[in-house]
mmCIF file of C-alpha atoms in Angstrom:
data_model
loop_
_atom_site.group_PDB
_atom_site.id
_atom_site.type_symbol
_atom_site.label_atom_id
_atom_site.label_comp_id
_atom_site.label_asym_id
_atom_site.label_seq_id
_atom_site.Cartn_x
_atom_site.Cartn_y
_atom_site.Cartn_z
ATOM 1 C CA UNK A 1 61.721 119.279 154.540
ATOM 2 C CA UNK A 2 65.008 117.703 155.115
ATOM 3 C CA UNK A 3 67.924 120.787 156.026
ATOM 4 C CA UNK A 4 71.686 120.740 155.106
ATOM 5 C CA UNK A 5 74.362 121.166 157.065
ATOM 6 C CA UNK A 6 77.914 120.201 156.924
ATOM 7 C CA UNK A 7 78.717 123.050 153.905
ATOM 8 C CA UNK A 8 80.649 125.899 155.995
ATOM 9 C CA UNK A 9 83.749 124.292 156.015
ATOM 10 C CA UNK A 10 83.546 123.474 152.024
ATOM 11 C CA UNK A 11 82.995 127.119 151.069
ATOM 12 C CA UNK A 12 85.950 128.407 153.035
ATOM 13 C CA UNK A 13 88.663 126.432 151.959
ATOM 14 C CA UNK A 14 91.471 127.060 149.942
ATOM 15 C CA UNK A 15 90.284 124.733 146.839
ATOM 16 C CA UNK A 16 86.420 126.513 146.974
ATOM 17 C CA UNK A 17 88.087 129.922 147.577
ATOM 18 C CA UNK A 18 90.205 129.759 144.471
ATOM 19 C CA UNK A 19 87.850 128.701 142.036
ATOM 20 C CA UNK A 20 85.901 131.230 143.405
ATOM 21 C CA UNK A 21 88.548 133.940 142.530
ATOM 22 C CA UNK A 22 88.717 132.589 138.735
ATOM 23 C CA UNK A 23 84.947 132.155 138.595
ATOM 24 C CA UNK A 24 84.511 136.076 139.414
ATOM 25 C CA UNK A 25 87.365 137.378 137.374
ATOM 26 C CA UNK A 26 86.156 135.992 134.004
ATOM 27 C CA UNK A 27 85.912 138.925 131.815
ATOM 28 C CA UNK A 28 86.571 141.222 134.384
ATOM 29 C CA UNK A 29 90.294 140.819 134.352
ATOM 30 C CA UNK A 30 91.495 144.535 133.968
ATOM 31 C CA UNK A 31 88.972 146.101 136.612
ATOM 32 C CA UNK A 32 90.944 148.137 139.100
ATOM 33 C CA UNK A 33 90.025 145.842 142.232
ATOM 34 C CA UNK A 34 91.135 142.529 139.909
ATOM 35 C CA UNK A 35 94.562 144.014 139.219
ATOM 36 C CA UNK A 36 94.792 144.875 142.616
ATOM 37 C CA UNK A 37 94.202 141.757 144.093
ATOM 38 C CA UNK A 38 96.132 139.827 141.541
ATOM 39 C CA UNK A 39 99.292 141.323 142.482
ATOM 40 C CA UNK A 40 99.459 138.861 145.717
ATOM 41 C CA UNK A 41 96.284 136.644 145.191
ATOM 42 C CA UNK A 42 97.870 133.347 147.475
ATOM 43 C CA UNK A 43 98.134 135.836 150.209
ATOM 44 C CA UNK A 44 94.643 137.471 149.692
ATOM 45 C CA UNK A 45 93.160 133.751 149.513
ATOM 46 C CA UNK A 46 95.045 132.770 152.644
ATOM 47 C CA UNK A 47 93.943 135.883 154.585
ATOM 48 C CA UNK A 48 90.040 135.027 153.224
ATOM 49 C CA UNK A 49 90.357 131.813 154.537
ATOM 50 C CA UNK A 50 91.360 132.973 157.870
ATOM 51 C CA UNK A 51 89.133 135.570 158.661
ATOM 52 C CA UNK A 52 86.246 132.795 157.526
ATOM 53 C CA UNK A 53 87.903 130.542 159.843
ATOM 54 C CA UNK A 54 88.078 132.959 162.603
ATOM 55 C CA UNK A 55 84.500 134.496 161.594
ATOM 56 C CA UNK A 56 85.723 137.961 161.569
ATOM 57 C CA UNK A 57 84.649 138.522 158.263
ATOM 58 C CA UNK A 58 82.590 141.855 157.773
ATOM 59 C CA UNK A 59 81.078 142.943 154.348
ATOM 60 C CA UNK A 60 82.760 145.713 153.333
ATOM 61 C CA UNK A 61 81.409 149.267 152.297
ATOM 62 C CA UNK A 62 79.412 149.822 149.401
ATOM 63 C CA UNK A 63 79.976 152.131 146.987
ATOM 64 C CA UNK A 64 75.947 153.001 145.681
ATOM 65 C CA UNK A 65 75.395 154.716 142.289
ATOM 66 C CA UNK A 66 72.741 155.284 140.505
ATOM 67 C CA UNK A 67 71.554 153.476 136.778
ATOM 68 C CA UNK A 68 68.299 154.813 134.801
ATOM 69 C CA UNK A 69 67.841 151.953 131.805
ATOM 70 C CA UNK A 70 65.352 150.347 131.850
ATOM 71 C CA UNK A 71 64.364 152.171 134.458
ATOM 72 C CA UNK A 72 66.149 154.690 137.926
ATOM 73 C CA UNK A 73 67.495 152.434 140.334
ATOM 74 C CA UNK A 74 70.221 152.381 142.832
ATOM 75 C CA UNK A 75 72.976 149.903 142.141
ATOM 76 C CA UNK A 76 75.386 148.372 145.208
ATOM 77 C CA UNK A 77 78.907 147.165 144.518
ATOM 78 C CA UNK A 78 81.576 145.349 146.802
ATOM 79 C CA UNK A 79 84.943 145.569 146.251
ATOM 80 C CA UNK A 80 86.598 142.390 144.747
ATOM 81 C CA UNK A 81 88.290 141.328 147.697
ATOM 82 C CA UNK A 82 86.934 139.912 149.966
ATOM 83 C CA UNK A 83 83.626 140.468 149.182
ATOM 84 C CA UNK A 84 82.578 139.254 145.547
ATOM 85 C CA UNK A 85 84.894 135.957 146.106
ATOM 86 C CA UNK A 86 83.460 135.097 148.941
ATOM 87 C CA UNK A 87 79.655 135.498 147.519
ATOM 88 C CA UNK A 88 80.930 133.014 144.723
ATOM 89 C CA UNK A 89 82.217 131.007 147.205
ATOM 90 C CA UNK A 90 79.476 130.306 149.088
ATOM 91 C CA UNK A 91 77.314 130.141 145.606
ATOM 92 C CA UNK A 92 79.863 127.014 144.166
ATOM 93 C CA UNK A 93 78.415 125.355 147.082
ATOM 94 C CA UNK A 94 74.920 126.355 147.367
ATOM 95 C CA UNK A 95 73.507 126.927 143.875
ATOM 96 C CA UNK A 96 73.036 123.217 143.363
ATOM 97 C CA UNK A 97 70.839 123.389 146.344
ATOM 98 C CA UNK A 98 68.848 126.489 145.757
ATOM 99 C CA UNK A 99 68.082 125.076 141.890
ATOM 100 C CA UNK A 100 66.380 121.682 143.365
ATOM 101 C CA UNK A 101 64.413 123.705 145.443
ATOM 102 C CA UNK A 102 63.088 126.212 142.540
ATOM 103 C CA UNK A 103 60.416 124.970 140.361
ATOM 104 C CA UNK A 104 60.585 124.838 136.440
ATOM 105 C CA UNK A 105 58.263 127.918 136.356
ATOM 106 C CA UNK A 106 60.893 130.584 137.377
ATOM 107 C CA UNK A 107 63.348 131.793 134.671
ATOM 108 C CA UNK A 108 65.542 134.296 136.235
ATOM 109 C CA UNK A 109 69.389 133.671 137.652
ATOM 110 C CA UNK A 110 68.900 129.838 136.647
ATOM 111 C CA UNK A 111 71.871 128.339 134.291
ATOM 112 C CA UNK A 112 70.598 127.502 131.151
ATOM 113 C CA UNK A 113 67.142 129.213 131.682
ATOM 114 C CA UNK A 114 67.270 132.767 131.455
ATOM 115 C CA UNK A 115 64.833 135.753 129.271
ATOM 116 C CA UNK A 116 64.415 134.017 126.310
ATOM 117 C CA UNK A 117 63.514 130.229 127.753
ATOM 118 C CA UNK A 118 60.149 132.102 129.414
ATOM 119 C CA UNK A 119 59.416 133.647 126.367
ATOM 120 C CA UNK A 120 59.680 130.235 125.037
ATOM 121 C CA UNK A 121 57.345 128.459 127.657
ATOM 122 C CA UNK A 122 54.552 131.127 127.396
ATOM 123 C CA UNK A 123 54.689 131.104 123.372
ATOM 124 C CA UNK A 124 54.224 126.886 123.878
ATOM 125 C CA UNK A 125 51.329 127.442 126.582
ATOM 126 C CA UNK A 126 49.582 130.008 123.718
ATOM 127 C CA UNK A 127 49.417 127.204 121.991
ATOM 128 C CA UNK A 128 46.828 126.008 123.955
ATOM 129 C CA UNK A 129 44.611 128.968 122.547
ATOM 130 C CA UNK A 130 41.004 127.346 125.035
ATOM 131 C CA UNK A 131 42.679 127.640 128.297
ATOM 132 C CA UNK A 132 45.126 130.242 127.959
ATOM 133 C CA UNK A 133 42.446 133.345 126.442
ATOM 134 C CA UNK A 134 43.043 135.498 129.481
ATOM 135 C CA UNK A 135 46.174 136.727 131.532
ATOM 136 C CA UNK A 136 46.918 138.348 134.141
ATOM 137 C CA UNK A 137 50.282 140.088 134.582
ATOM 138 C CA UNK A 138 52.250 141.505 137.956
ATOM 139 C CA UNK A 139 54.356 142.776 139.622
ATOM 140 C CA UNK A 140 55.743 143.366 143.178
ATOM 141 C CA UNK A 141 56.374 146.688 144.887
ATOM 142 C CA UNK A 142 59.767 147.470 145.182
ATOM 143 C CA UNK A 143 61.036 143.818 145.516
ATOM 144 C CA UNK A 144 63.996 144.092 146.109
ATOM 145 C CA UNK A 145 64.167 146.629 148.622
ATOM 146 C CA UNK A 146 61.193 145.778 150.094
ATOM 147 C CA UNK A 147 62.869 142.010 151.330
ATOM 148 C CA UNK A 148 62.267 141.094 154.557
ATOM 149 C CA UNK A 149 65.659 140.036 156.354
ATOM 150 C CA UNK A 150 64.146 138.096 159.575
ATOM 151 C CA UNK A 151 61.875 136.376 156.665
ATOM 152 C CA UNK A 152 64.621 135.682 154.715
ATOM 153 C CA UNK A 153 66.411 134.118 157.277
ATOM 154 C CA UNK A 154 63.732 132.147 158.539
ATOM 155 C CA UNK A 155 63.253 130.477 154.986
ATOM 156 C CA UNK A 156 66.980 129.750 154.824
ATOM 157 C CA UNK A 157 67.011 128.113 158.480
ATOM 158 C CA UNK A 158 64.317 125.865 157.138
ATOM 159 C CA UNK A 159 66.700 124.742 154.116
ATOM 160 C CA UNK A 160 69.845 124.847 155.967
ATOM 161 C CA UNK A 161 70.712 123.620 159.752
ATOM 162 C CA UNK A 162 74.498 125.105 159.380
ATOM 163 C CA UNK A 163 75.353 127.313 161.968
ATOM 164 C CA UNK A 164 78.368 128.872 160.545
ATOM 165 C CA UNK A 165 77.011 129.245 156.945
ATOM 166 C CA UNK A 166 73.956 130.602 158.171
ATOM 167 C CA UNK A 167 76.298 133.336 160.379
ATOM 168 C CA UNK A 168 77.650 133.759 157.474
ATOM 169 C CA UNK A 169 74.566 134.876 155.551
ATOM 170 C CA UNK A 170 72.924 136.452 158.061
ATOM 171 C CA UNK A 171 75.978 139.176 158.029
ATOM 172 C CA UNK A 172 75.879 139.609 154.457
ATOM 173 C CA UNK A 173 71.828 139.858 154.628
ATOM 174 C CA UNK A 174 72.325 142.719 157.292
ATOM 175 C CA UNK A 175 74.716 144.605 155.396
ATOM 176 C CA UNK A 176 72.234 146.846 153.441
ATOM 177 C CA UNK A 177 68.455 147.332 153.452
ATOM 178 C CA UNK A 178 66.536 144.749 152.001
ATOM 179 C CA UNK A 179 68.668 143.091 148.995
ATOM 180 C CA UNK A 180 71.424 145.494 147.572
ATOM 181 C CA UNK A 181 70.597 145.515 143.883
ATOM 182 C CA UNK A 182 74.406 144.450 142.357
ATOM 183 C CA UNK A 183 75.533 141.953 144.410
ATOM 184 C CA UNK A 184 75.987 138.698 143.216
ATOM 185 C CA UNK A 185 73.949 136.869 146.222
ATOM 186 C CA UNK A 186 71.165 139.216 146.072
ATOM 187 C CA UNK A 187 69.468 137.435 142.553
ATOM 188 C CA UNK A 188 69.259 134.286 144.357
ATOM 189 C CA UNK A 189 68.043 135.489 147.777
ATOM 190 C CA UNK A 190 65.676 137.180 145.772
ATOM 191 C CA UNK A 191 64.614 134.288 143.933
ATOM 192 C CA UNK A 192 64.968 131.846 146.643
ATOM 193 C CA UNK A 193 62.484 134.064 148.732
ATOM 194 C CA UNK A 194 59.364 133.466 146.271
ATOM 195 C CA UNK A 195 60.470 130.021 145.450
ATOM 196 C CA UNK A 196 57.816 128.546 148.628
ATOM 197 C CA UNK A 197 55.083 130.972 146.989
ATOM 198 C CA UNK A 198 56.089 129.205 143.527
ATOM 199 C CA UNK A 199 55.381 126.069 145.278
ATOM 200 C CA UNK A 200 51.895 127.636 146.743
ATOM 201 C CA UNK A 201 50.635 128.854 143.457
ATOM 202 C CA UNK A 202 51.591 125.473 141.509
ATOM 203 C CA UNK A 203 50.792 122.869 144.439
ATOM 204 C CA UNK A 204 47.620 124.652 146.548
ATOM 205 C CA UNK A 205 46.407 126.827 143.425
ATOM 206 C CA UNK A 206 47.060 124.282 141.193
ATOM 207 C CA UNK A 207 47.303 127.158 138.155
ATOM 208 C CA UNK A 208 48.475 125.259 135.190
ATOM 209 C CA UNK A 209 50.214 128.206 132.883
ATOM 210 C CA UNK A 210 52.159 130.135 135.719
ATOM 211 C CA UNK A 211 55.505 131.908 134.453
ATOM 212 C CA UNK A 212 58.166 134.290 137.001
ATOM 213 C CA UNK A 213 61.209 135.815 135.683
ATOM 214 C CA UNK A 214 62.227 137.633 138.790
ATOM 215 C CA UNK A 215 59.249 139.917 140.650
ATOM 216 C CA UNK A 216 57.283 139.840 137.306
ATOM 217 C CA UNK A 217 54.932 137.250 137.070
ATOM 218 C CA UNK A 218 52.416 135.916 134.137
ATOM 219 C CA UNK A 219 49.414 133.583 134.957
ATOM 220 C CA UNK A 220 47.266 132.116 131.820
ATOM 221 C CA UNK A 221 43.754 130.964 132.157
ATOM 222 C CA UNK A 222 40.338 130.499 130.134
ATOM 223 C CA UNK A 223 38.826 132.337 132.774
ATOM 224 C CA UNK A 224 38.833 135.684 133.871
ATOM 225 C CA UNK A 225 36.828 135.711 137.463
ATOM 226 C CA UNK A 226 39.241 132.583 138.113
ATOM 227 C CA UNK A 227 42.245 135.248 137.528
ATOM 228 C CA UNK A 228 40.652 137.979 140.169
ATOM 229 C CA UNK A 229 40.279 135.285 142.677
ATOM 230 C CA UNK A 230 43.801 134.324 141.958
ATOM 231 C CA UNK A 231 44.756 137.738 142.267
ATOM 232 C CA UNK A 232 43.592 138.480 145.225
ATOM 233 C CA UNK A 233 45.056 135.360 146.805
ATOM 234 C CA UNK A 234 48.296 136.610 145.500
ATOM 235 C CA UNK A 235 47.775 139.465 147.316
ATOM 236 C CA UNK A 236 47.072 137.829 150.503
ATOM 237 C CA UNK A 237 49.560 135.559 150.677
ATOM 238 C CA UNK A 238 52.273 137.692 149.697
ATOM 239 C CA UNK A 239 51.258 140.590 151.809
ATOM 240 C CA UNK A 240 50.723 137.972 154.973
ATOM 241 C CA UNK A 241 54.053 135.383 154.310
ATOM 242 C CA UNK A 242 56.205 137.742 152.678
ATOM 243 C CA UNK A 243 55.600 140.846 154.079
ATOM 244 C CA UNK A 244 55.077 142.678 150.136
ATOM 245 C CA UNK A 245 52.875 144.007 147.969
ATOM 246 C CA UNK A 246 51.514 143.598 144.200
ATOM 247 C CA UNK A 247 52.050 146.820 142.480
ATOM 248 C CA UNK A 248 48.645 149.206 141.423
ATOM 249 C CA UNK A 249 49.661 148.289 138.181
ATOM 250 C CA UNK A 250 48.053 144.562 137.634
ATOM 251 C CA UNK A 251 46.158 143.780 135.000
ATOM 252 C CA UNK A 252 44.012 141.042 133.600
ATOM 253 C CA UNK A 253 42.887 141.068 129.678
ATOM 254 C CA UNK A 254 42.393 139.230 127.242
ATOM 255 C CA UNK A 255 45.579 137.694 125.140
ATOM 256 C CA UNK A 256 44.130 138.379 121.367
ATOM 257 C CA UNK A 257 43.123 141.600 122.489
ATOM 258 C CA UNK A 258 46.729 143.282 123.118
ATOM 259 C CA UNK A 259 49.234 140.588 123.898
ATOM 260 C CA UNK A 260 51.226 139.859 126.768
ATOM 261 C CA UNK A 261 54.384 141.993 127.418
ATOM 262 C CA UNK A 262 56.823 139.516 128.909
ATOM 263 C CA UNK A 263 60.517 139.790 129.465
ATOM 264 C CA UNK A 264 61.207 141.951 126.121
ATOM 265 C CA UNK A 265 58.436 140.533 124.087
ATOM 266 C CA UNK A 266 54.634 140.825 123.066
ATOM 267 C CA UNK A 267 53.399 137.669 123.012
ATOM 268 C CA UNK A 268 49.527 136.745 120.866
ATOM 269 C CA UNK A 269 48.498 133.165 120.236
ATOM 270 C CA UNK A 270 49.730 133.530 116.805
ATOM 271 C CA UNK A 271 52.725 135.943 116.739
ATOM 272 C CA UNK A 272 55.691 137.308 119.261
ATOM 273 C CA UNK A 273 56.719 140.787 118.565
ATOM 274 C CA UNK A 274 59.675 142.666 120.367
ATOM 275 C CA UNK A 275 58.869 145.035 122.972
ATOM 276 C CA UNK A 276 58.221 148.434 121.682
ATOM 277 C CA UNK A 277 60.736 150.229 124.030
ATOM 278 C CA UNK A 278 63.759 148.108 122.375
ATOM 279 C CA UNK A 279 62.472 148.731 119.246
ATOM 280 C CA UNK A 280 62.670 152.759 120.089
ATOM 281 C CA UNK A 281 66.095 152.129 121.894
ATOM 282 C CA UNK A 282 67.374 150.511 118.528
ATOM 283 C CA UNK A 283 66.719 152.947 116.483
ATOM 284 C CA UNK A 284 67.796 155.508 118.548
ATOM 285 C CA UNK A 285 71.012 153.584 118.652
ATOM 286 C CA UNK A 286 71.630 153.356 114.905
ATOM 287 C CA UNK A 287 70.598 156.633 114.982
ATOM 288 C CA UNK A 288 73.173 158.022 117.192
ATOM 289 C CA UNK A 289 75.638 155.542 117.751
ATOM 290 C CA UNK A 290 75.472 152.076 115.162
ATOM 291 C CA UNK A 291 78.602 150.020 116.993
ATOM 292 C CA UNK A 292 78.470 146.232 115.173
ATOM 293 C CA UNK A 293 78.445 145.117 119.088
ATOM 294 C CA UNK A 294 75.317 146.984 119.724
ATOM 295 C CA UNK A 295 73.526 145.730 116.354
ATOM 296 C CA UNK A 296 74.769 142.482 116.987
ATOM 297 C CA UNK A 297 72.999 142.265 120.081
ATOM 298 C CA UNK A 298 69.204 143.990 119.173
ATOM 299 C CA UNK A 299 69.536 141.808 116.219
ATOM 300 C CA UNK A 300 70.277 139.057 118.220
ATOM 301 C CA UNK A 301 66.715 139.810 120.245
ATOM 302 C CA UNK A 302 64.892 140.232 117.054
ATOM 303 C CA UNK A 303 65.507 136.685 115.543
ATOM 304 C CA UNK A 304 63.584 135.552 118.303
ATOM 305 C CA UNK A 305 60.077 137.371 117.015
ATOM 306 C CA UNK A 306 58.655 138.226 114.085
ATOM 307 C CA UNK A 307 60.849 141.025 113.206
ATOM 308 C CA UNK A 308 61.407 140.470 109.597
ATOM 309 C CA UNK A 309 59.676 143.735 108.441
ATOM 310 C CA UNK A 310 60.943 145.939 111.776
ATOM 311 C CA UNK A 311 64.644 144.475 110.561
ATOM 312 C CA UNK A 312 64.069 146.202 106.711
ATOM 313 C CA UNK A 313 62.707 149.221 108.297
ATOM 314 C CA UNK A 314 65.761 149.654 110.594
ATOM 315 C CA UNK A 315 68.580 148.403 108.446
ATOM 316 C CA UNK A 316 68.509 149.139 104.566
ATOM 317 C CA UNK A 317 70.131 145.999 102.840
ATOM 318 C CA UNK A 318 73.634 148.118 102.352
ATOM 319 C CA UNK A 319 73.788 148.671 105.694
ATOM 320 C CA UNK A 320 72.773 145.210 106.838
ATOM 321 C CA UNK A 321 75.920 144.398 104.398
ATOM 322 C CA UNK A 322 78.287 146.304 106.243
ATOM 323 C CA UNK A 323 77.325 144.907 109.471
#
């Protein structure tokens, strides 16, 4: 594997570090820590560029807080500067590098791929109804907390040979247990830490109908004992490379039987349906609170399925009028 270097000094100049700053302030422009910054912003960039000159950068303090949709989780959060311009720094230089290492099977934190582009490549592998009449369906324990940091850094030392940037990384890395959920780097340290066991399943597996959107992961196949061999390779290598674990939760069954629940949807060979907790949270919305933004967006989710009849049931014609 060839490694990089020569890429330190092109995230911390003044050019990077200011496209940076316009990069991370798109639609954010009135949060307190924007204003803030904005009121001097050439001598904030200057004083960035010095302290990643000098190497005295530190990641600052994180203020933690908690979310519960979709599910309880603790969220981390930087203030603007220096932290969140510097992460977009650093990714205007290396997400061109990180996507040619990823392979075309992982959907998440990837321009122009995203939720509904793996919904689109499992509904075209269904297609093939022979070899895709089984699944099984994953996911990892506590991902990202659960990261390894010496692992992580190994993996990056075998991509890059830059001292600096790799300093650089290394002290955002150690600046919270495994990857702080929130932070702009963490999504592609996250993804760029499976992206060798994408290669394993695809080039040493050789498993044809393979599909990751972040920790969750769908593998087709026309046979099931192939799938619990699979599985349990899975298990193996991620427990032995990666230092994690598949969640207690796996399962393997068969496609016509009850579909596969994928990144929002329920996907049979012949039909996609939306998944039946967005269903419940939209009409609990239009029950409570029916903003056009919010029916904009579930509505925007539903002409992706066959949601003709759920759309009727939901929204009467006069009120699909108003909105």
């Amino acid at each position: 594997m060839k490694r990089i270097g020569d890429l330190y000094q092109k995230i911390i100049s003044i050019e990077n570090l200011n496209i940076a700053d316009r990069k991370a302030q798109k639609g954010k422009s009135k949060q307190y820590g924007i204003l803030r910054h904005n009121k001097n912003p050439d001598h904030n960039i200057w004083e960035l560029h010095k302290i990643l000159i000098d190497k005295t950068y530190k990641t600052s303090d994180y203020d933690v807080f908690k979310v519960y949709e979709p599910k309880e989780r603790d969220v981390f959060r930087l203030p603007y500067f220096p932290d969140r311009i510097t992460h977009h720094a650093i990714m205007n230089i290396l997400e061109p590098i990180f996507l040619k290492v990823f392979t075309s099977d992982s959907y998440s934190c990837i321009k122009g791929k995203g939720i509904h582009s793996a919904s689109f490549a499992v509904r075209k592998a269904l297609k093939n109804v022979e070899e895709t009449k089984y699944c099984l369906k994953l996911d990892i324990r506590k991902f990202y907390p659960s990261i390894d940091h010496d692992i992580l850094k190994l993996l990056l030392k075998r991509k890059f040979k830059d001292k600096d940037l790799l300093w650089l990384l290394d002290e955002i890395i150690d600046s919270a247990p495994g990857l702080p959920i929130g932070n702009y780097l963490s999504q592609y340290f996250a993804n760029f830490y499976l992206t060798y066991f994408d290669h394993w399943i695809k080039e040493v597996l050789r498993v044809k109908f393979y599909f990751r959107y972040a920790d969750d992961i769908v593998i087709l196949h026309s046979d099931k004992s192939r799938l619990h061999q699979i599985l349990n390779l899975i298990k193996l290598y991620l427990e032995q490379n990666l230092k994690l674990e598949v969640k207690d939760n796996w399962q393997i069954f068969p496609v016509e039987k009850r579909g596969i629940d994928f990144v929002g949807y329920v996907h049979f060979h012949t039909h996609v349906l939306l998944r039946k907790s967005i269903k419940k949270r939209f009409a609990q919305m239009l029950k409570r609170n029916p903003k056009r933004e919010s029916i904009a967006s579930y509505k925007g989710w539903s002409k992706h399925c066959n949601s003709k009849n759920l759309i009727k049931k939901l929204l009467p014609n006069e009120q699909l009028q108003r909105f």
